[in-house]
Short mmCIF file of C-alpha atoms in Angstrom, two decimals:
data_model
loop_
_atom_site.label_atom_id
_atom_site.label_comp_id
_atom_site.label_asym_id
_atom_site.label_seq_id
_atom_site.Cartn_x
_atom_site.Cartn_y
_atom_site.Cartn_z
CA MET A 76 95.68 3.92 -54.90
CA ILE A 77 91.90 4.22 -55.27
CA ILE A 78 92.11 3.75 -59.02
CA ASN A 79 94.14 0.61 -58.63
CA MET A 80 91.62 -0.81 -56.14
CA ASN A 81 88.70 -0.17 -58.49
CA THR A 82 90.65 -1.62 -61.36
CA TYR A 83 91.24 -4.73 -59.24
CA MET A 84 87.62 -5.09 -58.10
CA ILE A 85 85.89 -4.72 -61.48
CA PRO A 86 87.56 -7.74 -63.12
CA ASN A 87 86.92 -9.79 -60.00
CA TYR A 88 83.21 -8.95 -60.14
CA SER A 89 82.97 -9.78 -63.83
CA GLN A 90 84.76 -13.04 -63.16
CA GLN A 91 82.18 -13.95 -60.51
CA VAL A 92 79.30 -13.18 -62.87
CA SER A 93 80.79 -15.28 -65.64
CA ALA A 94 81.39 -18.07 -63.15
CA GLY A 95 77.75 -18.14 -62.11
CA GLY A 96 75.06 -20.49 -63.30
CA SER A 97 72.95 -20.05 -66.41
CA PRO A 98 69.77 -17.94 -66.24
CA VAL A 99 67.67 -21.07 -66.70
CA ARG A 100 69.34 -22.76 -63.77
CA LYS A 101 68.96 -19.67 -61.61
CA GLY A 102 65.29 -19.46 -62.50
CA ILE A 103 64.60 -23.13 -61.77
CA TYR A 104 66.32 -23.22 -58.41
CA SER A 105 65.00 -19.80 -57.36
CA THR A 106 61.46 -20.91 -58.16
CA LEU A 107 62.06 -24.14 -56.26
CA GLY A 108 63.32 -22.15 -53.27
CA ILE A 109 60.26 -19.89 -53.26
CA LEU A 110 57.88 -22.84 -53.62
CA SER A 111 59.71 -24.68 -50.84
CA PHE A 112 59.33 -21.70 -48.54
CA ILE A 113 55.62 -21.37 -49.30
CA TYR A 114 54.96 -25.11 -48.92
CA LEU A 115 56.88 -25.47 -45.67
CA THR A 116 55.47 -22.29 -44.12
CA VAL A 117 51.84 -22.96 -45.02
CA THR A 118 51.89 -26.55 -43.80
CA ILE A 119 53.52 -25.70 -40.47
CA ILE A 120 50.92 -22.96 -39.88
CA LEU A 121 48.12 -25.41 -40.68
CA PHE A 122 49.73 -27.99 -38.41
CA TYR A 123 49.71 -25.56 -35.51
CA LYS A 124 46.16 -24.36 -36.13
CA ARG A 125 44.73 -27.86 -36.57
CA ARG A 126 46.74 -29.53 -33.83
CA GLN A 127 43.58 -30.27 -31.82
CA ARG A 128 42.17 -32.19 -34.79
CA ILE A 129 45.22 -34.36 -35.41
CA ALA A 130 44.53 -37.80 -33.95
CA ASP A 131 48.08 -38.53 -32.79
CA ILE A 132 49.05 -35.02 -31.71
CA ARG A 133 49.53 -36.29 -28.14
CA TYR A 134 52.54 -38.28 -29.35
CA ARG A 135 53.97 -35.57 -31.62
CA PRO A 136 56.03 -33.15 -29.51
CA LEU A 137 54.62 -29.84 -30.72
CA ARG A 138 57.58 -27.59 -29.88
CA LEU A 139 60.19 -30.02 -31.16
CA THR A 140 58.24 -30.49 -34.39
CA ILE A 141 57.83 -26.75 -34.98
CA PHE A 142 61.50 -25.98 -34.28
CA ASN A 143 62.47 -28.82 -36.60
CA SER A 144 60.30 -27.34 -39.35
CA ILE A 145 61.76 -23.85 -38.85
CA ALA A 146 65.24 -25.29 -39.30
CA ILE A 147 64.06 -27.17 -42.40
CA ILE A 148 62.72 -23.93 -43.90
CA MET A 149 66.06 -22.19 -43.37
CA LEU A 150 68.07 -25.04 -44.85
CA CYS A 151 65.82 -25.82 -47.82
CA VAL A 152 65.65 -22.20 -48.97
CA MET A 153 69.42 -21.89 -48.63
CA PHE A 154 69.98 -25.17 -50.49
CA CYS A 155 67.90 -24.04 -53.46
CA PHE A 156 69.38 -20.56 -53.86
CA ARG A 157 72.92 -21.81 -53.28
CA SER A 158 72.44 -24.46 -55.99
CA GLY A 159 70.96 -21.91 -58.39
CA PHE A 160 73.72 -19.33 -57.98
CA TYR A 161 76.56 -21.84 -57.74
CA PRO A 162 79.53 -21.52 -57.72
CA MET A 163 80.32 -17.87 -56.89
CA GLU A 164 77.21 -15.71 -56.92
CA TYR A 165 75.70 -16.54 -53.54
CA PRO A 166 76.96 -14.70 -50.44
CA CYS A 167 78.95 -16.88 -48.06
CA PHE A 168 77.31 -15.47 -44.94
CA LEU A 169 73.89 -16.61 -46.26
CA ILE A 170 75.29 -20.14 -46.30
CA HIS A 171 77.08 -19.76 -42.98
CA TRP A 172 74.18 -18.72 -40.74
CA PRO A 173 71.49 -21.14 -42.01
CA SER A 174 74.04 -23.97 -41.91
CA TYR A 175 74.94 -23.40 -38.27
CA ILE A 176 71.46 -22.79 -36.89
CA GLY A 177 69.71 -25.17 -39.28
CA PHE A 178 71.98 -28.21 -38.99
CA PHE A 179 72.39 -27.88 -35.23
CA LEU A 180 68.64 -27.52 -34.77
CA VAL A 181 67.65 -30.33 -37.14
CA CYS A 182 70.03 -32.83 -35.56
CA ALA A 183 68.97 -31.88 -32.03
CA SER A 184 65.22 -31.82 -32.71
CA ILE A 185 65.16 -35.17 -34.54
CA THR A 186 67.20 -36.75 -31.74
CA CYS A 187 64.87 -35.34 -29.07
CA ARG A 188 61.76 -36.45 -30.96
CA ALA A 189 63.14 -39.97 -31.23
CA ILE A 190 64.06 -40.08 -27.53
CA VAL A 191 60.58 -38.92 -26.48
CA PHE A 192 58.92 -41.49 -28.73
CA ILE A 193 61.15 -44.33 -27.52
CA TRP A 194 60.40 -43.46 -23.91
CA VAL A 195 56.63 -43.32 -24.53
CA ALA A 196 56.65 -46.68 -26.30
CA ARG A 197 58.71 -48.38 -23.59
CA TYR A 198 56.66 -46.78 -20.82
CA HIS A 199 53.39 -48.10 -22.24
CA MET A 200 54.97 -51.51 -22.76
CA ALA A 201 56.09 -51.53 -19.13
CA LYS A 202 52.64 -50.57 -17.88
CA LEU A 203 51.03 -53.46 -19.70
CA ARG A 204 53.81 -55.85 -18.75
CA ILE A 205 53.28 -55.09 -15.08
CA SER A 206 49.68 -56.28 -15.42
CA LEU A 207 50.80 -59.54 -17.00
CA MET A 208 53.87 -60.41 -14.96
CA PRO A 209 53.23 -62.43 -11.80
CA GLU A 210 54.76 -61.19 -8.56
CA SER A 211 56.33 -64.55 -7.85
CA ASN A 212 56.28 -68.10 -9.10
CA THR A 213 53.12 -68.78 -7.10
CA ILE A 214 50.19 -66.41 -6.86
CA PRO A 215 47.66 -66.93 -4.07
CA ILE A 216 44.08 -66.41 -5.07
CA SER A 217 41.83 -65.33 -2.23
CA PRO A 218 38.10 -65.90 -2.37
CA MET A 219 37.50 -62.23 -3.08
CA THR A 220 40.58 -61.45 -5.20
CA PRO A 221 41.29 -63.89 -8.04
CA PHE A 222 44.39 -61.97 -9.06
CA THR A 223 46.64 -59.30 -7.63
CA PRO A 224 45.38 -55.87 -8.75
CA VAL A 225 47.63 -53.79 -10.95
CA HIS A 226 47.73 -51.09 -8.29
CA ASP A 227 49.36 -53.51 -5.82
CA ARG A 228 51.83 -54.90 -8.34
CA MET A 229 53.08 -51.44 -9.21
CA GLY A 230 54.08 -50.94 -5.59
CA ASN A 231 55.78 -54.32 -5.20
CA THR A 232 59.54 -53.82 -5.12
CA GLY A 233 60.13 -57.49 -5.93
CA ASN A 234 58.28 -57.38 -9.24
CA PRO A 235 60.79 -56.95 -12.12
CA ALA A 236 58.14 -55.23 -14.23
CA ALA A 237 57.54 -52.76 -11.39
CA ARG A 238 61.28 -52.09 -11.17
CA LEU A 239 61.39 -51.39 -14.90
CA LEU A 240 58.46 -49.01 -14.60
CA ARG A 241 60.13 -47.15 -11.75
CA GLN A 242 63.32 -46.81 -13.78
CA LEU A 243 61.36 -45.32 -16.66
CA LYS A 244 59.45 -43.02 -14.31
CA LYS A 245 62.72 -41.42 -13.23
CA TRP A 246 62.98 -39.99 -16.75
CA LYS A 247 59.32 -39.08 -17.10
CA LYS A 248 59.77 -35.34 -16.68
CA ASN A 249 62.84 -35.40 -18.95
CA ALA A 250 61.12 -37.20 -21.83
CA THR A 251 58.67 -34.39 -22.48
CA ASP A 252 58.29 -31.80 -25.18
CA ILE A 253 58.76 -28.88 -22.78
CA TRP A 254 61.84 -30.27 -21.03
CA MET A 255 63.56 -31.25 -24.28
CA THR A 256 62.86 -27.85 -25.78
CA GLN A 257 64.05 -25.86 -22.78
CA ARG A 258 67.02 -28.01 -21.79
CA ILE A 259 68.23 -29.24 -25.19
CA LEU A 260 66.98 -27.09 -28.07
CA TYR A 261 67.38 -23.65 -26.50
CA PRO A 262 71.01 -24.29 -25.46
CA THR A 263 71.67 -25.82 -28.89
CA ILE A 264 70.34 -22.71 -30.62
CA ALA A 265 72.40 -20.49 -28.32
CA ILE A 266 75.59 -22.46 -28.99
CA ALA A 267 74.98 -22.46 -32.74
CA PHE A 268 74.31 -18.72 -32.77
CA LEU A 269 77.41 -18.01 -30.66
CA LEU A 270 79.69 -20.10 -32.88
CA ALA A 271 78.23 -18.59 -36.03
CA PHE A 272 78.75 -15.08 -34.66
CA ILE A 273 82.35 -15.78 -33.60
CA PHE A 274 83.31 -17.10 -37.03
CA GLN A 275 81.36 -14.32 -38.73
CA ILE A 276 83.51 -11.63 -37.13
CA THR A 277 86.81 -13.53 -37.33
CA SER A 278 86.76 -15.25 -40.73
CA PRO A 279 87.67 -13.13 -43.78
CA ASP A 280 85.72 -15.55 -45.99
CA LEU A 281 82.49 -14.35 -44.37
CA SER A 282 83.05 -10.64 -44.71
CA LEU A 283 80.13 -8.43 -45.69
CA ILE A 284 82.16 -5.52 -47.05
CA PRO A 285 83.26 -6.50 -49.59
CA MET A 286 80.73 -9.32 -49.75
CA ARG A 287 82.42 -12.65 -50.31
CA THR A 288 80.79 -15.10 -52.71
CA GLU A 289 83.69 -17.50 -53.08
CA CYS A 290 83.35 -19.86 -50.12
CA PRO A 291 86.32 -22.19 -49.60
CA ILE A 292 86.41 -24.81 -46.87
CA GLY A 293 87.84 -23.24 -43.74
CA SER A 294 87.95 -23.51 -39.99
CA GLU A 295 84.45 -22.04 -39.75
CA HIS A 296 83.05 -25.29 -41.18
CA ILE A 297 84.59 -27.54 -38.52
CA PRO A 298 81.76 -27.30 -35.92
CA VAL A 299 79.14 -28.12 -38.56
CA PHE A 300 81.15 -31.10 -39.79
CA ILE A 301 81.57 -32.32 -36.20
CA ILE A 302 77.86 -32.13 -35.37
CA LEU A 303 76.90 -33.83 -38.64
CA SER A 304 79.48 -36.59 -38.12
CA LEU A 305 78.27 -37.25 -34.57
CA PHE A 306 74.68 -37.35 -35.75
CA LEU A 307 75.27 -39.56 -38.80
CA PHE A 308 77.76 -42.06 -37.42
CA ILE A 309 76.91 -42.28 -33.70
CA ILE A 310 73.44 -40.93 -32.89
CA CYS A 311 71.61 -42.30 -35.95
CA PRO A 312 72.77 -45.93 -35.51
CA ILE A 313 71.86 -45.85 -31.80
CA LEU A 314 68.40 -44.41 -32.49
CA ILE A 315 67.75 -46.88 -35.30
CA TYR A 316 68.71 -49.73 -32.98
CA LEU A 317 66.34 -48.50 -30.25
CA LEU A 318 63.49 -47.88 -32.71
CA TYR A 319 63.85 -51.13 -34.62
CA ASN A 320 61.58 -53.39 -32.55
CA ILE A 321 59.01 -50.74 -31.65
CA ARG A 322 55.67 -50.92 -33.42
CA ASP A 323 53.04 -48.22 -33.22
CA ALA A 324 49.71 -47.74 -34.93
CA TYR A 325 50.32 -44.09 -35.81
CA GLY A 326 53.36 -44.54 -38.05
CA LEU A 327 55.58 -42.38 -35.83
CA ARG A 328 58.30 -45.00 -35.66
CA ASN A 329 58.31 -45.33 -39.45
CA GLU A 330 58.57 -41.56 -39.85
CA LEU A 331 61.63 -41.43 -37.64
CA MET A 332 63.22 -44.48 -39.25
CA VAL A 333 62.76 -43.06 -42.76
CA THR A 334 64.16 -39.70 -41.68
CA LEU A 335 67.21 -41.26 -40.02
CA ILE A 336 68.03 -43.78 -42.76
CA VAL A 337 67.32 -41.57 -45.77
CA GLY A 338 68.94 -38.61 -44.04
CA SER A 339 72.15 -40.53 -43.39
CA PHE A 340 72.31 -41.65 -47.01
CA SER A 341 71.56 -38.19 -48.42
CA PHE A 342 74.20 -36.39 -46.35
CA ILE A 343 76.79 -38.97 -47.32
CA MET A 344 75.84 -38.38 -50.96
CA PHE A 345 76.11 -34.63 -50.35
CA PHE A 346 79.74 -34.92 -49.25
CA ILE A 347 80.58 -37.26 -52.13
CA TRP A 348 78.89 -34.95 -54.65
CA GLU A 349 80.39 -31.80 -53.14
CA TYR A 350 84.01 -32.90 -53.08
CA SER A 351 84.25 -35.58 -55.78
CA ALA A 352 81.85 -34.59 -58.56
CA SER A 353 82.53 -30.91 -59.16
CA GLY A 354 81.49 -31.06 -62.82
CA LEU A 355 78.09 -32.57 -62.06
CA ARG A 356 77.31 -29.87 -59.52
CA LEU A 357 76.65 -27.45 -62.39
CA TYR A 358 73.63 -29.57 -63.36
CA PHE A 359 72.47 -31.04 -60.05
CA GLY A 360 73.51 -29.27 -56.88
CA SER A 361 74.96 -31.33 -54.06
CA PHE A 362 72.62 -29.58 -51.63
CA MET A 363 69.66 -31.19 -53.37
CA PHE A 364 70.34 -34.51 -51.62
CA PRO A 365 69.68 -33.14 -48.12
CA TRP A 366 66.90 -30.98 -49.59
CA VAL A 367 65.00 -34.11 -50.64
CA THR A 368 65.45 -35.63 -47.18
CA LEU A 369 64.25 -32.55 -45.34
CA ILE A 370 61.21 -32.14 -47.59
CA LEU A 371 60.39 -35.82 -47.10
CA SER A 372 60.78 -35.52 -43.32
CA HIS A 373 58.53 -32.46 -43.23
CA THR A 374 55.92 -34.16 -45.40
CA LEU A 375 55.79 -37.21 -43.13
CA SER A 376 55.70 -35.32 -39.84
CA ILE A 377 53.67 -32.24 -40.79
CA THR A 378 51.84 -32.47 -44.12
CA ILE A 379 50.38 -35.97 -43.81
CA PRO A 380 49.01 -35.37 -40.27
CA VAL A 381 47.43 -32.13 -41.51
CA TRP A 382 45.89 -33.95 -44.47
CA LYS A 383 44.55 -36.67 -42.18
CA SER A 384 43.07 -34.02 -39.90
CA TYR A 385 40.83 -32.96 -42.80
CA LYS A 386 40.06 -36.49 -43.98
CA TYR A 387 39.41 -37.95 -40.52
CA SER A 388 38.30 -34.83 -38.73
CA PHE A 389 37.45 -34.87 -35.04
CA ASP A 390 38.01 -32.45 -32.22
CA ILE A 391 40.09 -33.73 -29.31
CA SER A 392 38.82 -30.92 -27.09
CA LYS A 393 35.25 -32.18 -27.57
CA LEU A 394 36.09 -35.83 -27.12
CA ALA A 395 34.50 -35.97 -23.67
CA SER A 396 31.05 -35.42 -25.20
CA PHE A 397 31.71 -37.76 -28.11
CA HIS A 398 29.77 -40.71 -26.69
CA ASP A 399 26.28 -39.67 -27.81
CA LYS A 400 23.32 -41.49 -29.31
CA ARG A 401 24.44 -40.79 -32.86
CA ILE A 402 27.76 -42.54 -32.31
CA SER A 403 26.38 -45.41 -30.27
CA ARG A 404 23.84 -46.14 -33.03
CA SER A 405 26.36 -46.01 -35.88
CA LYS A 406 27.13 -49.17 -37.79
CA LYS A 407 30.86 -48.99 -37.10
CA TYR A 408 30.28 -48.59 -33.37
CA GLU A 409 28.10 -51.70 -33.46
CA GLN A 410 31.04 -53.51 -35.06
CA PHE A 411 33.25 -52.18 -32.28
CA GLU A 412 30.89 -53.65 -29.67
CA LYS A 413 30.87 -56.99 -31.49
CA VAL A 414 34.66 -57.08 -31.36
CA LEU A 415 34.70 -56.41 -27.63
CA ALA A 416 32.00 -59.02 -27.08
CA ASP A 417 34.01 -61.69 -28.89
CA PRO A 418 36.57 -63.24 -26.48
CA ASP A 419 39.09 -64.08 -29.21
CA LEU A 420 38.98 -60.66 -30.86
CA PHE A 421 39.12 -58.83 -27.53
CA LYS A 422 42.33 -60.72 -26.76
CA LEU A 423 43.77 -59.30 -29.98
CA TYR A 424 43.05 -55.82 -28.66
CA LYS A 425 45.42 -56.61 -25.83
CA GLY A 426 47.94 -58.77 -27.64
CA ASN A 427 48.33 -61.57 -30.15
CA ILE A 428 50.56 -64.39 -28.95
CA ASN A 429 51.77 -65.02 -32.50
CA PHE A 430 53.25 -61.52 -32.57
CA LEU A 431 54.41 -61.25 -28.98
CA ILE A 432 57.91 -62.71 -28.62
CA ILE A 433 60.77 -60.28 -29.15
CA ILE A 434 64.48 -60.85 -28.76
CA ILE A 435 65.00 -60.97 -25.01
CA LYS A 436 68.30 -59.13 -25.09
CA ARG A 437 66.40 -55.95 -25.98
CA SER A 438 64.42 -56.19 -22.76
CA LEU A 439 65.56 -54.75 -19.46
CA LEU A 440 63.82 -57.64 -17.68
CA THR A 441 65.70 -60.84 -16.82
CA THR A 442 62.97 -63.03 -18.24
CA ASN A 443 61.77 -64.33 -21.57
CA PHE A 444 58.27 -63.13 -20.78
CA PHE A 445 58.57 -60.20 -23.19
CA PHE A 446 55.42 -59.35 -25.10
CA PHE A 447 54.95 -57.32 -28.22
CA ILE A 448 51.49 -55.92 -27.67
CA ALA A 449 49.71 -55.84 -30.98
CA CYS A 450 47.15 -53.14 -30.41
CA ALA A 451 47.14 -51.82 -26.86
CA VAL A 452 50.76 -50.72 -26.90
CA ALA A 453 50.77 -49.95 -30.62
CA CYS A 454 48.11 -47.31 -29.99
CA PHE A 455 49.59 -46.25 -26.62
CA CYS A 456 46.29 -47.03 -24.92
CA THR A 457 47.41 -49.56 -22.33
CA GLU A 458 45.34 -47.95 -19.57
CA LEU A 459 42.12 -48.28 -21.55
CA ILE A 460 42.47 -52.03 -21.95
CA LEU A 461 43.49 -52.50 -18.32
CA PHE A 462 40.55 -50.36 -17.21
CA LEU A 463 38.10 -52.59 -19.07
CA GLU A 464 39.71 -55.77 -17.75
CA GLU A 465 39.56 -54.65 -14.13
CA TYR A 466 36.05 -53.33 -14.69
CA GLN A 467 35.13 -56.89 -15.67
CA PHE A 468 36.69 -58.01 -12.40
CA LEU A 469 34.53 -55.51 -10.47
CA LYS A 470 31.51 -56.77 -12.37
CA MET A 471 32.29 -60.32 -11.27
CA LEU A 472 32.60 -59.20 -7.64
CA VAL A 473 29.27 -57.37 -7.82
CA ALA A 474 27.62 -60.42 -9.35
CA LYS A 475 29.02 -62.51 -6.52
CA CYS A 476 27.78 -60.12 -3.83
CA CYS A 477 24.35 -59.76 -5.41
CA THR A 478 23.81 -63.50 -5.76
CA PRO A 479 21.95 -65.31 -2.96
CA THR A 480 24.21 -68.35 -3.36
CA LYS A 481 27.41 -66.32 -3.21
CA LYS A 482 28.95 -68.62 -0.59
CA SER A 483 28.88 -71.48 -3.07
CA LEU A 484 30.92 -69.60 -5.65
CA PHE A 485 34.22 -70.26 -3.92
CA PRO A 486 35.02 -73.27 -1.73
CA PRO A 487 36.40 -72.86 1.79
CA PRO A 488 40.17 -72.98 2.42
CA PRO A 489 42.71 -74.19 1.54
CA THR A 490 43.10 -71.13 -0.66
CA PRO A 491 43.67 -72.18 -4.28
CA LYS A 492 46.88 -71.05 -5.94
CA LEU A 493 47.89 -70.40 -9.50
CA HIS A 494 51.20 -72.11 -10.34
CA VAL A 495 53.30 -70.44 -12.99
CA SER A 496 55.78 -72.38 -15.09
CA ASP A 497 59.50 -71.63 -15.15
CA ASP A 498 59.14 -69.56 -18.31
CA ILE A 499 56.52 -67.48 -16.49
CA HIS A 500 53.70 -68.67 -18.72
CA ILE A 501 50.29 -67.59 -17.52
CA THR A 502 46.80 -68.01 -18.95
CA PHE A 503 43.77 -65.79 -18.87
CA ASN A 504 40.10 -66.62 -18.51
CA GLU A 505 38.69 -66.01 -21.95
CA GLU A 506 35.26 -65.14 -20.59
CA ASN A 507 36.00 -63.09 -17.50
CA LEU A 508 39.34 -61.60 -18.59
CA PHE A 509 41.44 -62.41 -15.53
CA ILE A 510 43.98 -65.07 -14.60
CA LYS A 511 42.60 -68.55 -14.13
CA GLU A 512 43.63 -72.14 -14.01
CA SER A 513 40.77 -74.52 -14.82
CA SER A 514 42.20 -77.29 -12.68
CA ILE A 515 42.35 -75.05 -9.61
CA LEU A 516 39.50 -72.56 -9.65
CA PRO A 517 36.04 -74.06 -9.23
CA PRO A 518 33.69 -73.61 -12.17
CA LEU A 519 31.21 -70.78 -11.78
CA SER A 520 27.61 -71.81 -12.09
CA PRO A 521 25.76 -70.04 -14.93
CA ALA A 522 22.85 -69.65 -12.56
CA SER A 523 24.94 -67.79 -10.02
CA TYR A 524 27.15 -65.71 -12.30
CA ILE A 525 26.16 -64.04 -15.54
CA SER A 526 29.04 -63.04 -17.80
CA THR A 527 28.63 -60.04 -20.11
CA PRO A 528 31.16 -58.18 -22.27
CA CYS A 529 32.70 -54.92 -21.16
CA THR A 530 30.23 -53.02 -23.35
CA LYS A 531 27.53 -53.94 -20.82
CA SER A 532 27.40 -52.10 -17.52
CA ILE A 533 27.24 -53.60 -14.05
CA VAL A 534 23.57 -52.62 -13.75
CA GLU A 535 22.77 -54.19 -17.13
CA THR A 536 24.47 -57.37 -15.98
CA VAL A 537 23.17 -57.52 -12.41
CA SER A 538 19.82 -55.77 -12.09
CA ALA A 539 19.99 -55.87 -8.30
CA ALA A 540 23.01 -53.54 -8.43
CA SER A 541 20.64 -50.63 -9.09
CA TRP A 542 18.92 -50.83 -5.70
CA ILE A 543 20.86 -52.86 -3.12
CA PRO A 544 23.11 -51.03 -0.62
CA PHE A 545 26.78 -50.93 -1.44
CA PRO A 546 28.45 -54.07 0.01
CA TYR A 547 31.10 -53.15 2.55
CA GLU A 548 33.40 -55.92 1.30
CA LEU A 549 33.77 -54.15 -2.09
CA ARG A 550 34.98 -50.84 -0.70
CA THR A 551 38.66 -51.74 -1.00
CA ASP A 552 38.31 -52.98 -4.58
CA TYR A 553 36.36 -49.90 -5.67
CA ARG A 554 38.86 -47.59 -3.99
CA MET A 555 41.84 -49.32 -5.63
CA PHE A 556 40.06 -49.00 -8.97
CA TYR A 557 39.87 -45.24 -8.45
CA ASP A 558 43.50 -45.08 -7.33
CA SER A 559 44.58 -46.93 -10.47
CA TYR A 560 42.66 -45.18 -13.24
CA LEU A 561 41.11 -41.90 -12.02
CA ASP A 562 43.73 -40.58 -9.61
CA LEU A 563 45.76 -38.06 -11.62
CA ASN A 564 48.95 -39.14 -9.84
CA SER A 565 48.60 -42.75 -10.96
CA ASP A 566 50.80 -44.18 -13.71
CA LEU A 567 47.67 -45.71 -15.25
CA ALA A 568 45.55 -42.56 -15.00
CA ILE A 569 43.22 -42.05 -17.96
CA ASN A 570 42.55 -38.55 -19.23
CA PHE A 571 38.90 -38.47 -18.19
CA SER A 572 36.87 -35.28 -18.23
CA GLY A 573 37.01 -33.28 -15.02
CA SER A 574 33.33 -33.82 -14.22
CA ILE A 575 33.73 -37.61 -14.18
CA VAL A 576 36.79 -37.53 -11.94
CA ASN A 577 35.29 -34.98 -9.55
CA THR A 578 32.02 -36.90 -9.23
CA VAL A 579 33.74 -40.14 -8.28
CA LYS A 580 36.23 -38.33 -6.06
CA ASN A 581 33.41 -36.66 -4.11
CA LEU A 582 31.56 -39.95 -3.68
CA ILE A 583 34.67 -41.54 -2.18
CA ALA A 584 35.47 -38.52 -0.01
CA ASN A 585 31.92 -38.54 1.40
CA ASP A 586 31.95 -42.31 1.85
CA GLN A 587 29.01 -42.69 -0.54
CA PHE A 588 30.15 -45.60 -2.67
CA GLU A 589 27.77 -46.75 -5.40
CA LEU A 590 27.94 -49.93 -7.46
CA SER A 591 27.41 -47.90 -10.64
CA MET A 592 29.81 -45.06 -9.80
CA TYR A 593 32.20 -45.96 -12.64
CA GLU A 594 29.65 -46.20 -15.47
CA ASN A 595 30.40 -42.78 -16.96
CA ALA A 596 34.11 -43.56 -16.83
CA ARG A 597 33.46 -46.88 -18.60
CA GLU A 598 31.52 -45.14 -21.37
CA GLU A 599 34.26 -42.58 -21.89
CA THR A 600 36.88 -45.34 -21.91
CA LEU A 601 34.96 -47.13 -24.65
CA THR A 602 34.75 -43.87 -26.57
CA LEU A 603 38.48 -43.24 -26.27
CA LEU A 604 39.22 -46.80 -27.33
CA TYR A 605 36.86 -46.55 -30.28
CA VAL A 606 38.12 -43.19 -31.54
CA ASN A 607 41.82 -43.84 -31.04
CA THR A 608 42.19 -47.49 -31.96
CA PHE A 609 39.30 -49.14 -33.77
CA GLU A 610 40.23 -48.13 -37.32
CA LYS A 611 43.79 -49.24 -36.66
CA PHE A 612 42.59 -52.47 -35.08
CA LEU A 613 40.54 -53.30 -38.19
CA ARG A 614 43.60 -52.79 -40.37
CA MET A 615 45.93 -54.75 -38.10
CA PHE A 616 43.67 -57.80 -37.78
CA GLU A 617 41.65 -57.76 -40.97
CA SER A 618 42.18 -61.47 -41.69
CA GLU A 619 41.24 -62.57 -38.15
CA ILE A 620 38.08 -60.48 -38.20
CA ARG A 621 37.12 -61.79 -41.62
CA SER A 622 37.56 -65.38 -40.46
CA LYS A 623 35.26 -64.79 -37.47
CA LYS A 624 32.50 -63.44 -39.77
CA ILE A 625 31.03 -61.42 -36.91
CA PHE A 626 30.19 -58.48 -39.19
CA ASP A 627 28.20 -60.57 -41.67
CA ASN A 628 24.98 -60.37 -39.70
#
């Protein structure tokens, strides 16, 4: 009996060896597998170590990205060695386990990354839209408040933009890296491991003793085929549809789109190559199609950000102290100030009307007032632009209070009103950066009001602001400014350094308002805007900047 078994096993083994690939093929694919492992491992380690120096790390879910890369390592190494030792020299269980854990994890992590990015983009769009949308068809303009502050609009239940923002806020805690990892990825890994273990102990094709190297299609492949089919034919089209009209300055949308589109094509080619071109598989393995996609995805999401972190190196943890004399005296920062001082170019920082209209059916608002924000939303820095705009409003109020002829700035009642057309078209004052209507608001006298760009402080604009007592009538406006941009619970809160927030918070708590209490916050806002957006702004609007010739001097 024993002799017969050995006699049976020896020919089978020799048959498997003869059925294997050539030594050259084994060497090529084995080398490729080793190089893939080294490349993927080194870059993911560098990505983790240099995460604080990657400019857009705030919008790259760290845990989702790392889990995605771990799955890519498992799959790419398996793809290479399986292709090299094809058809019957590679153990089936070494295909089985990486396939289950890898495919389940890749599909789940890419889906979660796309969902997080879509939510962030729509959330920033909603925050800017709420500052542009009027509360009703007619907006009263009081003598002290030319437009309704963003803080008030966010609390107005009748504002459609506010309703959209509240709907998005319901999912705020769910659209995070931690929540997606704990609630989606961990269960996915557990399910994949459980299914792989069940089929490992029940399927004879996955036996370890004797080790099976001939791997026919069986019931153990059904869960993998189901998850891939759901991802390719249902999830991918939905995600591509949701990502299509989003534009961002970091290239995150393009990364996801390339991964989804190329990935769908490559997996379709894998199935065609695997089950219809058996002869060609001896020269080019079917697993090489998904291998190319996974390497491309890893390069876009990991390698390029790491490379940029060396080329454009800065430390996010030290960003609070970034606004120093060296930066403020640099030539590029002077160009940045010129852009902010130019009314037309500053409007481009917020949005370009030529690029704004998007198909209304993609909006959750029942209005055609749907803006594509060219730079503010593209860089996910809506709060920074709104901060500077409302700072300009505070500056105007201070100028009014510090002017002896302040009573002549606004006429007595009836209170003027801004009428908005049926298509909700509104206009902005190009000098003062808030809503106006030239036929309604009285012109401000140059002698009574001095306009300066947002790069100039209140004290630089109104010298009296450095010594006069704080006007009581400005307390509400200054407090709402804090509630909007420095209160950590605000939807428009900016990530200021703790010292800035605590200083202002203590002044308000002790009822010691100062006209210049927001100057440090303004400087840090300018720094954040400069570091995060200016290079991208120059690329996005190169022709407009060249036509203005403001950098020629």
